[in-house]
Amino acid sequence: MSHLPLRLYVDSLYTSPYAMSVFVALREKGLAFETVPLDLDAGQHQAAGYARLSLTQRVPTLEEGEFSLSESSAITEYLDEAYPDTPIYPADRQQRARARQVQAWLRSDLLPIRQERSTLVVFCGQQMPPLSPVAQAAAGKLISVAQQLLAGNPHYLFGNWSIVDVDLAVMLNRLILNGDAVPAELVAYARRQWQRPSVQEWVNQPRPGL
């Protein structure tokens, strides 16, 4: 089966957790792809050519021949259907639905954590001041949900590794890598996800100094 060339548009600082999610998915599936960094500060994602390619003018966007798709969880779901040999979502339908639920939640809720613990903390070692009360409440919710999902300390959320483990680990690491209080079993879980070669490849991308 011949594949169309794949191109992944990411932010030039390699700090987008959503671009990371798709990058890891492509690596886990063993797919050849070209990474195209865009300088978001310079507005390259708003240029006319990219706007034609990316419906939402955001990164990541995946280009496959004449087809292009933006929004990371839509891309990873598409990749799992288009290239099913190495699954990145649970095989069981209900587990798969749960995985999508967790992805949607991590992307739509917990905004105070994303605001006060940007991924510069995760990928560039930036240190931020203590969480505000509203962010503390969001962190409490994140920790509570993660503890429910990982009751019994499994290695992964759904039995085997899935792309959602990366997404949850990134959110936890916003707190962990800033030195915020996170229960030891969740720290161990996040560390385990971080050790995957596909994740390490993204983490170790060269980044300009802050």
Coordinates of C-alpha atoms in Angstrom, one line a residue:
M1 CA 0.0 0.0 0.0
S2 CA 1.6 3.3 -1.1
H3 CA 1.1 6.2 1.2
L4 CA 0.7 9.8 0.1
P5 CA 3.4 12.1 1.5
L6 CA 2.6 13.4 5.0
R7 CA 3.5 16.8 6.3
L8 CA 3.0 18.0 9.8
Y9 CA 2.9 21.8 10.6
V10 CA 4.0 22.6 14.1
D11 CA 5.0 25.7 16.0
S12 CA 8.7 26.7 15.5
L13 CA 9.3 26.6 19.3
Y14 CA 8.1 23.0 19.6
T15 CA 6.0 23.9 22.6
S16 CA 2.5 23.1 21.4
P17 CA 1.2 20.1 23.3
Y18 CA -1.2 19.5 20.5
A19 CA 1.4 19.4 17.8
M20 CA 3.4 17.1 20.2
S21 CA 0.4 14.7 20.4
V22 CA 0.2 14.3 16.6
F23 CA 4.0 14.1 16.2
V24 CA 4.1 11.3 18.7
A25 CA 1.2 9.5 17.0
L26 CA 3.0 9.6 13.7
R27 CA 6.2 8.3 15.2
E28 CA 4.4 5.5 17.1
K29 CA 2.7 4.5 13.8
G30 CA 6.1 4.4 12.1
L31 CA 4.9 6.8 9.4
A32 CA 7.4 8.9 7.4
F33 CA 6.5 12.6 7.5
E34 CA 8.0 16.0 7.0
T35 CA 7.8 18.5 10.0
V36 CA 7.2 22.1 8.9
P37 CA 7.7 24.6 11.7
L38 CA 5.8 27.9 11.6
D39 CA 6.7 31.0 13.5
L40 CA 3.5 31.8 15.3
D41 CA 4.8 35.1 16.7
A42 CA 5.5 36.3 13.2
G43 CA 1.9 35.3 12.2
Q44 CA 3.0 32.6 9.7
H45 CA -0.2 30.6 10.6
Q46 CA -2.3 33.5 9.3
A47 CA -0.6 33.7 5.9
A48 CA -3.0 33.2 3.0
G49 CA -1.4 29.9 1.9
Y50 CA -1.6 28.3 5.3
A51 CA -5.2 29.7 5.8
R52 CA -6.2 27.7 2.7
L53 CA -4.6 24.6 4.2
S54 CA -5.7 24.9 7.8
L55 CA -9.4 25.5 8.4
T56 CA -8.7 26.9 11.8
Q57 CA -5.4 28.6 11.0
R58 CA -3.7 26.7 13.9
V59 CA -1.0 24.2 14.5
P60 CA -0.9 21.3 14.2
T61 CA -2.2 20.7 10.7
L62 CA -1.6 17.5 8.9
E63 CA -1.3 17.5 5.1
E64 CA -1.7 14.2 3.2
G65 CA -1.5 14.7 -0.5
E66 CA -4.5 17.0 -1.4
F67 CA -6.1 16.4 2.0
S68 CA -5.4 18.6 5.1
L69 CA -6.8 18.5 8.6
S70 CA -6.3 20.6 11.7
E71 CA -7.2 20.1 15.4
S72 CA -5.0 17.5 17.0
S73 CA -7.5 15.0 18.3
A74 CA -9.3 15.0 14.9
I75 CA -5.9 14.3 13.3
T76 CA -5.0 11.4 15.7
E77 CA -8.4 9.8 15.2
Y78 CA -8.0 10.1 11.5
L79 CA -4.5 8.6 11.6
D80 CA -5.8 5.6 13.6
E81 CA -8.5 4.9 11.0
A82 CA -6.3 5.6 7.9
Y83 CA -3.2 3.7 9.2
P84 CA -4.6 1.0 11.5
D85 CA -1.6 -1.3 11.7
T86 CA -0.3 0.2 15.0
P87 CA -3.3 1.4 17.0
I88 CA -2.9 4.5 19.2
Y89 CA -6.5 4.3 20.7
P90 CA -8.0 1.4 22.6
A91 CA -9.5 -1.4 20.5
D92 CA -12.6 -1.7 22.7
R93 CA -15.4 0.7 21.6
Q94 CA -16.3 1.9 25.0
Q95 CA -12.6 2.3 26.1
R96 CA -12.1 4.2 22.9
A97 CA -15.0 6.5 23.7
R98 CA -13.5 7.0 27.1
A99 CA -10.2 7.9 25.6
R100 CA -11.8 10.5 23.4
Q101 CA -13.7 11.8 26.4
V102 CA -10.4 12.3 28.3
Q103 CA -8.8 14.0 25.2
A104 CA -11.8 16.4 24.8
W105 CA -11.8 17.2 28.5
L106 CA -8.0 18.0 28.6
R107 CA -8.5 20.3 25.6
S108 CA -11.6 22.1 26.8
D109 CA -11.3 22.4 30.6
L110 CA -8.6 23.3 33.1
L111 CA -7.9 26.6 31.4
P112 CA -6.4 28.2 34.6
I113 CA -3.7 25.5 34.5
R114 CA -2.9 26.2 30.9
Q115 CA -2.8 29.9 31.6
E116 CA -0.6 29.8 34.6
R117 CA 1.6 26.8 33.6
S118 CA 2.3 27.3 29.9
T119 CA 4.2 24.5 28.1
L120 CA 7.3 26.7 28.4
V121 CA 7.4 25.1 31.9
V122 CA 7.2 21.7 30.3
F123 CA 9.6 22.1 27.4
C124 CA 11.9 25.1 28.3
G125 CA 12.2 24.8 32.1
Q126 CA 10.5 28.1 32.8
Q127 CA 9.5 28.5 36.4
M128 CA 6.2 30.2 37.3
P129 CA 4.9 31.7 40.6
P130 CA 2.5 29.8 42.9
L131 CA -0.9 28.9 41.4
S132 CA -3.8 31.4 42.0
P133 CA -6.8 30.0 43.9
V134 CA -8.7 29.4 40.7
A135 CA -5.8 27.5 39.2
Q136 CA -5.4 25.6 42.5
A137 CA -9.0 24.4 42.1
A138 CA -8.3 23.3 38.5
A139 CA -5.2 21.4 39.7
G140 CA -7.3 19.7 42.3
K141 CA -9.8 18.6 39.7
L142 CA -7.0 17.4 37.4
I143 CA -5.4 15.4 40.2
S144 CA -8.8 13.9 41.3
V145 CA -9.7 12.8 37.8
A146 CA -6.3 11.4 37.1
Q147 CA -6.4 9.4 40.4
Q148 CA -9.8 8.0 39.4
L149 CA -8.6 7.1 35.9
L150 CA -5.4 5.5 37.3
A151 CA -6.8 3.8 40.3
G152 CA -4.6 0.8 41.2
N153 CA -1.6 2.5 39.5
P154 CA -1.7 0.9 36.1
H155 CA 1.1 1.8 33.7
Y156 CA -1.4 3.2 31.2
L157 CA -5.0 4.6 31.2
F158 CA -6.6 1.9 29.1
G159 CA -4.5 -1.3 29.6
N160 CA -2.1 -0.6 26.7
W161 CA -0.4 2.7 25.8
S162 CA -2.6 5.1 23.9
I163 CA -2.1 8.7 22.6
V164 CA -4.2 9.9 25.5
D165 CA -1.4 8.9 28.0
V166 CA 0.7 11.5 26.3
D167 CA -2.0 14.2 26.6
L168 CA -2.6 13.5 30.3
A169 CA 1.1 13.4 31.1
V170 CA 1.6 16.8 29.5
M171 CA -1.1 18.3 31.6
L172 CA 0.3 16.7 34.8
N173 CA 3.8 17.8 33.8
R174 CA 2.7 21.4 33.7
L175 CA 2.4 21.1 37.5
I176 CA 5.1 18.5 38.2
L177 CA 7.9 20.2 36.3
N178 CA 7.1 23.6 38.0
G179 CA 7.5 21.9 41.4
D180 CA 3.8 22.0 42.3
A181 CA 2.4 19.4 44.6
V182 CA 1.3 16.3 42.7
P183 CA 0.8 12.8 44.3
A184 CA 3.8 10.5 43.9
E185 CA 1.9 7.9 41.9
L186 CA 0.9 10.5 39.3
V187 CA 4.4 11.8 39.1
A188 CA 5.6 8.2 38.4
Y189 CA 2.9 7.8 35.8
A190 CA 3.9 11.1 34.0
R191 CA 7.6 10.1 34.2
R192 CA 6.8 6.7 32.6
Q193 CA 5.0 8.4 29.6
W194 CA 7.9 10.8 29.2
Q195 CA 10.4 8.0 28.8
R196 CA 8.8 6.8 25.5
P197 CA 11.3 7.3 22.6
S198 CA 8.6 9.1 20.5
V199 CA 7.9 11.5 23.4
Q200 CA 11.6 12.1 24.1
E201 CA 12.2 12.9 20.4
W202 CA 9.8 15.8 20.8
V203 CA 11.0 16.9 24.2
N204 CA 14.6 17.0 22.9
Q205 CA 13.8 19.2 19.8
P206 CA 16.3 22.1 19.8
R207 CA 14.5 25.3 21.1
P208 CA 15.7 28.8 21.2
G209 CA 16.5 30.1 24.7
L210 CA 13.8 32.0 26.5

